[in-house]
Short mmCIF file of N, CA and C in Angstrom, two decimals:
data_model
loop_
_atom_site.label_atom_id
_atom_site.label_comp_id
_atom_site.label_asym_id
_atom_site.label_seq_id
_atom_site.Cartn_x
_atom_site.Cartn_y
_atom_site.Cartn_z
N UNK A 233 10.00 12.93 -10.23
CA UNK A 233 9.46 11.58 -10.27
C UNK A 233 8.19 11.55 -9.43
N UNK A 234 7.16 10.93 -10.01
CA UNK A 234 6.19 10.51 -9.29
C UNK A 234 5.93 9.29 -8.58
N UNK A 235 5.78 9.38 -7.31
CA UNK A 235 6.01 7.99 -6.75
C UNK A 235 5.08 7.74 -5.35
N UNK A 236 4.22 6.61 -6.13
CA UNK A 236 3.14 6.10 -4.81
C UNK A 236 3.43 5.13 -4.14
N UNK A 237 3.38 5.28 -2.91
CA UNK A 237 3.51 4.22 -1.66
C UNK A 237 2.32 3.67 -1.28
N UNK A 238 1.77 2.76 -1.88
CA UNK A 238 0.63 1.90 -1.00
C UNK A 238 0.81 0.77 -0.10
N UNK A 239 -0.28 0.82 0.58
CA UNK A 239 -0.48 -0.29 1.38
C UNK A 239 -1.11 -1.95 0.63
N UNK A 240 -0.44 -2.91 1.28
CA UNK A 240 -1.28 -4.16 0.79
C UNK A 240 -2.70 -4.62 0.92
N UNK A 241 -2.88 -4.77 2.23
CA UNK A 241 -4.19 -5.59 2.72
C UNK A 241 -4.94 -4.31 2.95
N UNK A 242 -6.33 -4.70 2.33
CA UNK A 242 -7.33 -3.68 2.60
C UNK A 242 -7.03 -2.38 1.37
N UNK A 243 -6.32 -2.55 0.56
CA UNK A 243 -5.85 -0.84 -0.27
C UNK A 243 -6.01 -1.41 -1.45
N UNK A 244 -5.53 -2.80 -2.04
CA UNK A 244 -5.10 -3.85 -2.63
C UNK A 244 -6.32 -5.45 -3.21
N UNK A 245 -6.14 -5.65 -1.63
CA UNK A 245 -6.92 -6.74 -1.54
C UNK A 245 -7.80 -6.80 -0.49
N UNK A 246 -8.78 -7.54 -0.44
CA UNK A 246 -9.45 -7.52 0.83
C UNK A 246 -8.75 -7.88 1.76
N UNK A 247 -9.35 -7.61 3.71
CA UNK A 247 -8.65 -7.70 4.48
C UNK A 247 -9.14 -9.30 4.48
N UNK A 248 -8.29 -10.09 4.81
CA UNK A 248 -8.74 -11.24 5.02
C UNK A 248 -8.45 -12.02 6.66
N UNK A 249 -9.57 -13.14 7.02
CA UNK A 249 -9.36 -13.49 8.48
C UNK A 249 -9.80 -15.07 8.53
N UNK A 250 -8.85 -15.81 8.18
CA UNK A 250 -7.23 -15.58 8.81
C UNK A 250 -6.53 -14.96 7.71
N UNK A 251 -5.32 -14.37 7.89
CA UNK A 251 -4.46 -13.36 6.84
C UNK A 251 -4.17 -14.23 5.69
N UNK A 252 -3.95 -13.95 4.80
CA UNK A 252 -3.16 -14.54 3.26
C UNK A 252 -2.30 -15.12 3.68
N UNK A 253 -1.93 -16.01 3.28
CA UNK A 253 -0.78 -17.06 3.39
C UNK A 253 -0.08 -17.91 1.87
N UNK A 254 -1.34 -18.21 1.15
CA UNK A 254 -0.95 -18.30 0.10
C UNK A 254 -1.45 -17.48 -1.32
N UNK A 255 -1.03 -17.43 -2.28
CA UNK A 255 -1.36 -16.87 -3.71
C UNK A 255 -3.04 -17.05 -3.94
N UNK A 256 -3.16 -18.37 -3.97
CA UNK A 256 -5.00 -18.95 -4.13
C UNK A 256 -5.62 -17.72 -3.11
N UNK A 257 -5.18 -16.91 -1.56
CA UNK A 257 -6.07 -16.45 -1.29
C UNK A 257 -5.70 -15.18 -0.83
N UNK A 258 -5.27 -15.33 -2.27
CA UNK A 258 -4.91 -13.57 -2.35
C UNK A 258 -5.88 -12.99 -3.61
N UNK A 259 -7.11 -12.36 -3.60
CA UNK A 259 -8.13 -11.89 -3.90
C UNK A 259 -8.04 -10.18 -4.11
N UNK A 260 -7.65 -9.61 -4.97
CA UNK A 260 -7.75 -8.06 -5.44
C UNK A 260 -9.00 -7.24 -5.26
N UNK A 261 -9.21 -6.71 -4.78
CA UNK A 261 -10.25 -5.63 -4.95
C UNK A 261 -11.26 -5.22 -5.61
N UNK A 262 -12.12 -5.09 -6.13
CA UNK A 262 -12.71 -4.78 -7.29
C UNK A 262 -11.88 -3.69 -7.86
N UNK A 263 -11.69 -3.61 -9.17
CA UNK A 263 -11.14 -2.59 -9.73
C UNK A 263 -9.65 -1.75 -9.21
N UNK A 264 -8.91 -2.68 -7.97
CA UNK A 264 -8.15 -1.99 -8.17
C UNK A 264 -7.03 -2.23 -8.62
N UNK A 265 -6.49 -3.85 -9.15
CA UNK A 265 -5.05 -3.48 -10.31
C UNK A 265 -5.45 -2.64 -11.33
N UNK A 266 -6.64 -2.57 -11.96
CA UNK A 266 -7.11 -1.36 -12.73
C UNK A 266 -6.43 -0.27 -12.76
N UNK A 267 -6.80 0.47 -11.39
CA UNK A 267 -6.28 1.55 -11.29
C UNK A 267 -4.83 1.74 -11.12
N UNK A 268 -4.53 0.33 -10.27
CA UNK A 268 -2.95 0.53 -10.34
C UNK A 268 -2.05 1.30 -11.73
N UNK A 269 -3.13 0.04 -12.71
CA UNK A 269 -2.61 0.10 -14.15
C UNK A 269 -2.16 1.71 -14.51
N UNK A 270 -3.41 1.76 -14.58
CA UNK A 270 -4.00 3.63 -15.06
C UNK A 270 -2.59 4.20 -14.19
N UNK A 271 -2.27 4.17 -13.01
CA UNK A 271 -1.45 5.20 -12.48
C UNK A 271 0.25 5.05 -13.35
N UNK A 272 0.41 3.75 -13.18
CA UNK A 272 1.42 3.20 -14.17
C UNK A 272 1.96 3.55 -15.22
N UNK A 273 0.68 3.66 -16.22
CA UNK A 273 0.35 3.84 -17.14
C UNK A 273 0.49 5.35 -17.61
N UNK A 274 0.48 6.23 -16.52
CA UNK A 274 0.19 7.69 -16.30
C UNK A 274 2.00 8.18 -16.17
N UNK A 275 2.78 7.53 -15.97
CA UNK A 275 4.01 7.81 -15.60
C UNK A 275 4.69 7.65 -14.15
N UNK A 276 3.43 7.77 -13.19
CA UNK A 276 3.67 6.68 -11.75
C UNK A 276 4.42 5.82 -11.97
N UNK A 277 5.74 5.86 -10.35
CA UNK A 277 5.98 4.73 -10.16
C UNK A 277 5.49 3.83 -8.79
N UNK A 278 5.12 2.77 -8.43
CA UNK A 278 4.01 2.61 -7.53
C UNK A 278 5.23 1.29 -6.88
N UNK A 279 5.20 1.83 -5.71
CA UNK A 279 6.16 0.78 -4.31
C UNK A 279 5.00 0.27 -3.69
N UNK A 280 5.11 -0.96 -3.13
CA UNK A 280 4.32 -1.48 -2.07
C UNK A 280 5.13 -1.62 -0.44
N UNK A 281 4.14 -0.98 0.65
CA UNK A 281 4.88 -0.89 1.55
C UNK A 281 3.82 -1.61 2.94
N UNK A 282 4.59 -2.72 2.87
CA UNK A 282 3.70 -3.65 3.97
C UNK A 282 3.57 -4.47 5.17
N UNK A 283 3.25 -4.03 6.22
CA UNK A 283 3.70 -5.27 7.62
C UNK A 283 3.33 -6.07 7.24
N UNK A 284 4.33 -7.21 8.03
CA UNK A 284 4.15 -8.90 7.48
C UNK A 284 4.63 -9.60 8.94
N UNK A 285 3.77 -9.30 9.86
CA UNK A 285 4.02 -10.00 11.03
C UNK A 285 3.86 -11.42 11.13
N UNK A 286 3.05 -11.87 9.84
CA UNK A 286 3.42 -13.68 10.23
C UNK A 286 4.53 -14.17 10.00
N UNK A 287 5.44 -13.06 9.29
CA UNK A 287 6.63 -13.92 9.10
C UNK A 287 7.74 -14.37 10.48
N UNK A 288 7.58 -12.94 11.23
CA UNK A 288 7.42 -13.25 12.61
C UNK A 288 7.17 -14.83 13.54
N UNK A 289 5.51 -14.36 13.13
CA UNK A 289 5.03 -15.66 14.17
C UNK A 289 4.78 -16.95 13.43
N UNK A 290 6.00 -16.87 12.67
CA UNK A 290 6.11 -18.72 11.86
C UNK A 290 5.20 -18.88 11.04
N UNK A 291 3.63 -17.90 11.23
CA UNK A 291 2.67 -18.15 9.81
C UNK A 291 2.72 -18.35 8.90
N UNK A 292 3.33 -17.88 8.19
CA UNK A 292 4.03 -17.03 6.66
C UNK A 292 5.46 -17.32 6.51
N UNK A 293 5.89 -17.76 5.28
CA UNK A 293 7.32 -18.20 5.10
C UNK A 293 7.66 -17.26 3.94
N UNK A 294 8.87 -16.81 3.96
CA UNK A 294 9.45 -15.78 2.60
C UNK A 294 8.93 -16.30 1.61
N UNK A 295 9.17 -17.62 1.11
CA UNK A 295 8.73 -18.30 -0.22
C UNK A 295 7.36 -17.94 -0.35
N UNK A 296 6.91 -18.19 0.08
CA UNK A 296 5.29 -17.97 0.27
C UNK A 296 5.01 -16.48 -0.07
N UNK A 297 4.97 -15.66 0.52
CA UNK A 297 5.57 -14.32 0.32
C UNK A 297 5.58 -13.83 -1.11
N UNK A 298 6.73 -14.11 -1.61
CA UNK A 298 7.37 -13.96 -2.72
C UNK A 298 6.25 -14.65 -4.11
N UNK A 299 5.42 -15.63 -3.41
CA UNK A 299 4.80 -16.50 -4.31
C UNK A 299 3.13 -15.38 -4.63
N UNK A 300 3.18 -15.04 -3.14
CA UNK A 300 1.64 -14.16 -3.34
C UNK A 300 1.87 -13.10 -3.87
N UNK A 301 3.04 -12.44 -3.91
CA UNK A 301 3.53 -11.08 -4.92
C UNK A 301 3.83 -11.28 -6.22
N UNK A 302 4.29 -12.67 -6.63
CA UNK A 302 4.49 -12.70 -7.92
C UNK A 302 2.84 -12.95 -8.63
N UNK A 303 2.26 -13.55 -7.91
CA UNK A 303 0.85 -13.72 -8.75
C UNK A 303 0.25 -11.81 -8.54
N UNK A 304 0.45 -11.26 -7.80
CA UNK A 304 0.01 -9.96 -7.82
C UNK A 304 0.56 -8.70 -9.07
N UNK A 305 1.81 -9.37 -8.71
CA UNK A 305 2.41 -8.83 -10.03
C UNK A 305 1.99 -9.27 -11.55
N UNK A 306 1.68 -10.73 -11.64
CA UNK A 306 1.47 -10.97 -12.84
C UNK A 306 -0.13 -10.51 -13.63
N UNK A 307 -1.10 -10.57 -12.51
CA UNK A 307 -2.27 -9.76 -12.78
C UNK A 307 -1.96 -8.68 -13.08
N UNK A 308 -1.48 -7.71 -12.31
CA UNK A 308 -1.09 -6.33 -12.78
C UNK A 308 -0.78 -6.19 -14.37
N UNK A 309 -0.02 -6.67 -14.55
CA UNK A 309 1.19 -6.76 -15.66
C UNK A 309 0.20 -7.02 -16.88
N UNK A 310 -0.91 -7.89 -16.81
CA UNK A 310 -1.59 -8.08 -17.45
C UNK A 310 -2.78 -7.31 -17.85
N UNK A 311 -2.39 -6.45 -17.29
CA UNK A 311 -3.63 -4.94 -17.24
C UNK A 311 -2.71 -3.72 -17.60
N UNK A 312 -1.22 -3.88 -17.81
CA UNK A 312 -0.50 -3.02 -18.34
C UNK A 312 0.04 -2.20 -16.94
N UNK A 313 0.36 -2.58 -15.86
CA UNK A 313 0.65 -1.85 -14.48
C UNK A 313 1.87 -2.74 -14.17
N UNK A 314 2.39 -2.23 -13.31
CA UNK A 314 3.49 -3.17 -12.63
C UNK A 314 3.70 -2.12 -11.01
N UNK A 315 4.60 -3.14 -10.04
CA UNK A 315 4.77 -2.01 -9.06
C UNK A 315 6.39 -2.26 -8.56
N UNK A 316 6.89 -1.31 -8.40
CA UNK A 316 8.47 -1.47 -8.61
C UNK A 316 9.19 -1.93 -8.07
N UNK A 317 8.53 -2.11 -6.68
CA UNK A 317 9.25 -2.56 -5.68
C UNK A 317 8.67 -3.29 -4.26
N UNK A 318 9.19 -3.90 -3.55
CA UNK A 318 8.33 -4.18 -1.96
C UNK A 318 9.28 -4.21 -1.60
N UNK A 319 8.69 -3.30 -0.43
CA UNK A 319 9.10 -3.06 1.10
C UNK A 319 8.35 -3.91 2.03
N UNK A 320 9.05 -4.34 3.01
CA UNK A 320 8.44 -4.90 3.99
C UNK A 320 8.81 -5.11 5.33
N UNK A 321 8.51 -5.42 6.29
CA UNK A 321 8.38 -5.07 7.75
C UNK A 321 8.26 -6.37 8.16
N UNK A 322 9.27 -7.58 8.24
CA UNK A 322 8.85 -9.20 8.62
C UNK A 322 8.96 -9.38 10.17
N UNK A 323 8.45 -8.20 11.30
CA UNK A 323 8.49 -8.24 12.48
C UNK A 323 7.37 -8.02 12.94
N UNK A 324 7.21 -8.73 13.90
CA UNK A 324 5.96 -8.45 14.75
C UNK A 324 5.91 -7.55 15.56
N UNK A 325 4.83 -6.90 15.93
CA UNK A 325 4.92 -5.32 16.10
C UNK A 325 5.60 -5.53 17.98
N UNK A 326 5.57 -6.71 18.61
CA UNK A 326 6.45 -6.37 19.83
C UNK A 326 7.88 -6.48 19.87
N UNK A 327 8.19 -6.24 18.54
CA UNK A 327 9.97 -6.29 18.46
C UNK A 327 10.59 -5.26 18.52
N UNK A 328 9.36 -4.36 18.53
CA UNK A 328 9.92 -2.92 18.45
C UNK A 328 10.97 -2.26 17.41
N UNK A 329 11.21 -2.74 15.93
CA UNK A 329 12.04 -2.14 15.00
C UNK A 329 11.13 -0.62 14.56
N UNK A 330 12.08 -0.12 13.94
CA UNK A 330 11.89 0.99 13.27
C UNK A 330 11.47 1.20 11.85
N UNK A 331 11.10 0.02 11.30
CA UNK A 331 10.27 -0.17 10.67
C UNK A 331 8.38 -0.96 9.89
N UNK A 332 7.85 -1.40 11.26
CA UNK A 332 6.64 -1.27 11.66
C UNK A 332 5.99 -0.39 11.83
N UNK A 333 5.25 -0.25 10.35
CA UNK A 333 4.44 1.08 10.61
C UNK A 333 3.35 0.89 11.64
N UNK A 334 3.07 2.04 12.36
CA UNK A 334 3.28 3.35 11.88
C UNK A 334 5.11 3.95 11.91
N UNK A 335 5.74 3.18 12.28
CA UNK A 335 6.87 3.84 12.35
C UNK A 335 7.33 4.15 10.84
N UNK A 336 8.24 4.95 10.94
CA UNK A 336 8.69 5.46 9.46
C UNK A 336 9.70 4.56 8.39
N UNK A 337 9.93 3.50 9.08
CA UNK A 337 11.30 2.90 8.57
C UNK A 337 11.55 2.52 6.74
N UNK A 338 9.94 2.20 7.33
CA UNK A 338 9.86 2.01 5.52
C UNK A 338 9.82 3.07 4.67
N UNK A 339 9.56 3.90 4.95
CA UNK A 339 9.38 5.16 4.17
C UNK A 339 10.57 5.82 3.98
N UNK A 340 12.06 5.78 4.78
CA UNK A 340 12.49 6.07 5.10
C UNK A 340 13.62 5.22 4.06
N UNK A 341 13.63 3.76 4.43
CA UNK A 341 14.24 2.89 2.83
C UNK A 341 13.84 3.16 1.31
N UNK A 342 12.18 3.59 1.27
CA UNK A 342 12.20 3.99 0.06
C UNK A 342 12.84 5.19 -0.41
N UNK A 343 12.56 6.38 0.55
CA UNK A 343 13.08 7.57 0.48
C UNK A 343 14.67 7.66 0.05
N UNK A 344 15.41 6.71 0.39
CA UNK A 344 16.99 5.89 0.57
C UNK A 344 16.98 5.67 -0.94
N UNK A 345 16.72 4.51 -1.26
CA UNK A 345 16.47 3.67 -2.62
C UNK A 345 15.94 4.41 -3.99
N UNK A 346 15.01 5.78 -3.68
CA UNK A 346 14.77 6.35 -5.28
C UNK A 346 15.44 7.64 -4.89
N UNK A 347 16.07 8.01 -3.61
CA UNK A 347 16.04 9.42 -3.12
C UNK A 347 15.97 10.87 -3.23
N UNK A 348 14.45 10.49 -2.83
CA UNK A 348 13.43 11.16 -2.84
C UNK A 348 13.04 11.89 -1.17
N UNK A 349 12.90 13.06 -1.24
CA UNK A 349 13.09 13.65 0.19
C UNK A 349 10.67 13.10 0.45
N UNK A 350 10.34 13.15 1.54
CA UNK A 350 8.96 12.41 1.78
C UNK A 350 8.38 13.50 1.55
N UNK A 351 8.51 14.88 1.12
CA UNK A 351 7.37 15.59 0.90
C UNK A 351 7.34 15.17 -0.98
N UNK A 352 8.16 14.59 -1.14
CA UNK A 352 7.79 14.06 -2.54
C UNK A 352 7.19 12.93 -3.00
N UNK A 353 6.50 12.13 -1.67
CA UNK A 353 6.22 11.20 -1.81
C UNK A 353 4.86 10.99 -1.90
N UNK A 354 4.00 10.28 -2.59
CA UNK A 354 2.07 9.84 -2.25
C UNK A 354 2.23 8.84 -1.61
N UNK A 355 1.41 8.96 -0.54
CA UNK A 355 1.45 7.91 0.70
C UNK A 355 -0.23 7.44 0.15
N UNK A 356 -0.38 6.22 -0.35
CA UNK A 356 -2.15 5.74 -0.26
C UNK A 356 -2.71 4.73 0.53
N UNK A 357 -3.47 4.20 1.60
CA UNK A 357 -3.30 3.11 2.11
C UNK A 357 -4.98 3.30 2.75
N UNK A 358 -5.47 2.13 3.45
CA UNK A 358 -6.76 2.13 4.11
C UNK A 358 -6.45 1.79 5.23
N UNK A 359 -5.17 2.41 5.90
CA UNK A 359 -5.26 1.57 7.45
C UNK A 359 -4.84 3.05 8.18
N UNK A 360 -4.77 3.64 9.26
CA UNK A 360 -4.28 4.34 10.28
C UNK A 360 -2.83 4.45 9.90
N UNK A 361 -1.84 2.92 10.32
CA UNK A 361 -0.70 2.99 10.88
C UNK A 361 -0.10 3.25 9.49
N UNK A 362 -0.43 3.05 7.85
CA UNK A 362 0.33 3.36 6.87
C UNK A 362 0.39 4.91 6.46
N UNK A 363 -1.08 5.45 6.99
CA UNK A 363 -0.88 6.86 6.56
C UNK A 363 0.06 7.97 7.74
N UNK A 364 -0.19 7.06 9.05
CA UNK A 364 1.08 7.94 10.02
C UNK A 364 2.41 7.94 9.94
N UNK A 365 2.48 6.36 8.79
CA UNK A 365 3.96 6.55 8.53
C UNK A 365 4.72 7.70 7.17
N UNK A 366 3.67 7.56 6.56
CA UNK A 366 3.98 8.61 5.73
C UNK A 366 3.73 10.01 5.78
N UNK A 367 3.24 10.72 6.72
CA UNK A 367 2.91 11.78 7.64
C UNK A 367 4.30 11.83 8.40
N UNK A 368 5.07 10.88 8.98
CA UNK A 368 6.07 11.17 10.02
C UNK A 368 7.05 11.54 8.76
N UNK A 369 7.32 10.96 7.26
CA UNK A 369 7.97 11.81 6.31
C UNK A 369 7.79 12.78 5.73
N UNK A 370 6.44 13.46 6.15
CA UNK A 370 5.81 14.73 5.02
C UNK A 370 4.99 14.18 3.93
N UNK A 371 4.86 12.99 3.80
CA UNK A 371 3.90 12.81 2.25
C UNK A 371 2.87 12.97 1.85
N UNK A 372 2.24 13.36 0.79
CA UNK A 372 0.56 13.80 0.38
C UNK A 372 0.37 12.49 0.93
N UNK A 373 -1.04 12.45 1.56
CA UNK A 373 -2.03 11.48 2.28
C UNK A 373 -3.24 11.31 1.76
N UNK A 374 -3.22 10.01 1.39
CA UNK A 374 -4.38 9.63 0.50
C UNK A 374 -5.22 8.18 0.78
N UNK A 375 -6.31 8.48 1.68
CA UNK A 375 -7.06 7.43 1.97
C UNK A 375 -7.87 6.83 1.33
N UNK A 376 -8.06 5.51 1.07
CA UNK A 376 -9.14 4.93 0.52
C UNK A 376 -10.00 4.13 1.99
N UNK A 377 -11.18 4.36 1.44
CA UNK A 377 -12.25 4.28 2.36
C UNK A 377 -12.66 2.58 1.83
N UNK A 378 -11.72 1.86 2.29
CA UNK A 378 -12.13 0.08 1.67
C UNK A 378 -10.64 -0.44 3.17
N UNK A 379 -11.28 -1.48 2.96
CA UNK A 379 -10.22 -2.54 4.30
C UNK A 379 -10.38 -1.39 5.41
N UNK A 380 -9.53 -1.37 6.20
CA UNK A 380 -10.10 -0.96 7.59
C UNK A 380 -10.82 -0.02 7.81
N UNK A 381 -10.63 1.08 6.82
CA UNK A 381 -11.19 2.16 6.77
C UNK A 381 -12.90 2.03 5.75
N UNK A 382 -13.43 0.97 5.69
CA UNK A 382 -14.40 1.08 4.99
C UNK A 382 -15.70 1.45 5.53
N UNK A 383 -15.95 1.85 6.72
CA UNK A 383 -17.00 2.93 7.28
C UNK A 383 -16.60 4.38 7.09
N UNK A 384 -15.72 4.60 6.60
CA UNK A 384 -15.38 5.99 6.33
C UNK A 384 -15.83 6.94 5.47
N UNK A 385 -16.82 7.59 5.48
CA UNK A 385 -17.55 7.98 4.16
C UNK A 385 -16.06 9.23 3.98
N UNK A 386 -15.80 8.98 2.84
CA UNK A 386 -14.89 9.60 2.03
C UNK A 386 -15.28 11.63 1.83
N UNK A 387 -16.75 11.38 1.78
CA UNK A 387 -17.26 12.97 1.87
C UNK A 387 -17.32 13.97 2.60
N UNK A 388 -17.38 13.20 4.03
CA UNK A 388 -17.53 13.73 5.46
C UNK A 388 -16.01 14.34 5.91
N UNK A 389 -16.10 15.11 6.59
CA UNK A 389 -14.55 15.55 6.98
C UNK A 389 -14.13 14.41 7.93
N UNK A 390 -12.85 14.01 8.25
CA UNK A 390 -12.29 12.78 8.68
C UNK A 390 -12.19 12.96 10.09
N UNK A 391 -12.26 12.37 10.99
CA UNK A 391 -11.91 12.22 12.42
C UNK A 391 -10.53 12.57 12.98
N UNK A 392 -10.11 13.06 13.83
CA UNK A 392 -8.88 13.88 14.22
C UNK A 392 -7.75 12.57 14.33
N UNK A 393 -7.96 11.29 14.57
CA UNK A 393 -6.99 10.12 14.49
C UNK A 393 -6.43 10.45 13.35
N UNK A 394 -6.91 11.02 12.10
CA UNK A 394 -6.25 10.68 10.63
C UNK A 394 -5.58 11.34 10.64
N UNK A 395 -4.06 11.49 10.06
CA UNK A 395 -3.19 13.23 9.69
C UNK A 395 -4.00 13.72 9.44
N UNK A 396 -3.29 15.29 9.78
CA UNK A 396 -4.14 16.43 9.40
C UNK A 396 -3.67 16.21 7.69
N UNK A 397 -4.64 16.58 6.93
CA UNK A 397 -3.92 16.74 5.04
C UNK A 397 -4.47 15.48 4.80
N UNK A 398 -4.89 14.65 5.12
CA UNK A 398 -5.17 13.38 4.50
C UNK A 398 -6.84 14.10 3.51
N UNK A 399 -6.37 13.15 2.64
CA UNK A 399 -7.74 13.45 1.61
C UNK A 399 -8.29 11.83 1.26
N UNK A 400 -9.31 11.78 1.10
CA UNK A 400 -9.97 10.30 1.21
C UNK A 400 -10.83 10.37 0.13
N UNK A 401 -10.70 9.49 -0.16
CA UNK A 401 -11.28 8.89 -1.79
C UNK A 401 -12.33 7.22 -1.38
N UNK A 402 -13.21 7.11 -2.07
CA UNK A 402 -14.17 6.02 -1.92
C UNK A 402 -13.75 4.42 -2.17
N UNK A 403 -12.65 5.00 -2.88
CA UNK A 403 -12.03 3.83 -3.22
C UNK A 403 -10.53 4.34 -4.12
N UNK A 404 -9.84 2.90 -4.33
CA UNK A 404 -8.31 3.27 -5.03
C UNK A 404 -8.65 3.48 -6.32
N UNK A 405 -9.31 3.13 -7.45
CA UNK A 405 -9.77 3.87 -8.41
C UNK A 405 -10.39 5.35 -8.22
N UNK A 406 -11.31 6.22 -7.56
CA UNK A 406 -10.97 6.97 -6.97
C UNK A 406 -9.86 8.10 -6.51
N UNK A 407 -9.14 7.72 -6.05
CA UNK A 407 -7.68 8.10 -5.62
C UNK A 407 -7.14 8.71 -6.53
N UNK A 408 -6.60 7.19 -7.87
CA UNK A 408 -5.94 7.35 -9.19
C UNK A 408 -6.93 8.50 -9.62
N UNK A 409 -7.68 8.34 -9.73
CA UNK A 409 -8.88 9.89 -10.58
C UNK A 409 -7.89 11.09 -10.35
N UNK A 410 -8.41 10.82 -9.25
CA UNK A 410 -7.81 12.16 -8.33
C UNK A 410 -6.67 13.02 -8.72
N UNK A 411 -5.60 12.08 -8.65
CA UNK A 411 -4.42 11.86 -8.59
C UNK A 411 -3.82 12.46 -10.23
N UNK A 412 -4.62 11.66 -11.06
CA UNK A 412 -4.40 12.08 -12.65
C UNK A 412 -5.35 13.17 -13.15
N UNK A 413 -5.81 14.05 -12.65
CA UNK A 413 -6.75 15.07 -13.05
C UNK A 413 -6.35 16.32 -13.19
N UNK A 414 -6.07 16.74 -14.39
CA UNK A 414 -5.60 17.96 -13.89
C UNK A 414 -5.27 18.86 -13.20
N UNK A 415 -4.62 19.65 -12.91
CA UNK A 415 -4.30 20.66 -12.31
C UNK A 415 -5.16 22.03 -12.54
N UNK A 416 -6.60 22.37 -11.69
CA UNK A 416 -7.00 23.28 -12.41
C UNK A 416 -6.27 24.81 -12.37
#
C-alpha cells in the first residue's frame, strides 16, 4: 500500500494569522488539491496529520473542525481526490501528550489503523515538527518548500535542522511529480 501523511497548514493551505477557524477561511494552495487528486488518482492513499492547538485554547470547536474538513474534502472530491482519514492532536503543545508533533503519536495511530510498519510510510509536510515526526518512525521525507518552509530553495542542499533523507520539492505538486515518476 501506498500511503501519504501530510501536513495541513502551510502543505495544504496557506499559513494563516490568525489560524482558520472557520470553512470561509480555509483557502487551498495554488494547485494543490490538484495534486492531491493526481496522487489519489495514482493509487495513493493520502491521511491528514495535524496539530490543532486551538482546540485546546477554546479557539476552535470540534464542529468547526469537522466543518473546515468537510469543505476540504468536498473540493478535493471534486477534482477526483479524496483523503482517507484525519488524525489529529487537539492539545496544546504544554500538555505534553505523545501526540504533538514533533512527537510521533500520530504516526504511530496511523501506523496502528492501516498497519503499516513507518518505513512504509511518505511523510510530506512544510513545517520542521511534521517531518521529525515521521523521521522518529522511519518514513521517506518529503518537503515542500511553501508555509513555513517557503524560503527554502528546494535545490540547495537543506540545513542540518531537517532529517537527514528529507528531499524537498518547490511545491506539493512537485512532490506528487516526484513521487509518480518512474522508477528509473
Amino acid at each position: 500500500m501506498k500511503l501519504a501523511i501530510l501536513d495541513r497548514d502551510g502543505t495544504l493551505n496557506a499559513l494563516a494569522d490568525p489560524p482558520i477557524t472557520t470553512p470561509e477561511q480555509w483557502q487551498p494552495l495554488p494547485g494543490a488539491l490538484q495534486a492531491l487528486a493526481r496522487l489519489t488518482q495514482a493509487g495513493w492513499r493520502v491521511v491528514l496529520s495535524t496539530n490543532q492547538p486551538l482546540l485546546a485554547r477554546g479557539r476552535l470547536t470540534m464542529p468547526a473542525l469537522v466543518r473546515i474538513h468537510v469543505r476540504m474534502q468536498r473540493e478535493l472530491a471534486a477534482l477526483g481526490g479524496r483523503i482517507d482519514a484525519f488524525f489529529l492532536c487537539p492539545h496544546d503543545v504544554a500538555d505534553g501528550c505523545d501526540c504533538h508533533k514533533p512527537a510521533p503519536g500520530l504516526m504511530r495511530q496511523i501506523e496502528e489503523r492501516y498497519g503499516v510498519a513507518g518505513s512504509e510510510l511518505t511523510v510530506i509536510g512544510s513545517c520542521l515538527a511534521h517531518l521529525r515526526a515521521g523521521a522518529a518512525v522511519g518514513a521517506a521525507l518529503h518537503l515542500v518548500c511553501t508555509g513555513e518552509a517557503q524560503a527554502v530553495d528546494a535545490r540547495a542542499p537543506l540545513a542540518s535542522a531537517w532529517p537527514p533523507g528529507t528531499r524537498a520539492h518547490a511545491s506539493l505538486a512537485a512532490c506528487v511529480d516526484a513521487l509518480l515518476r518512474p522508477a528509473a
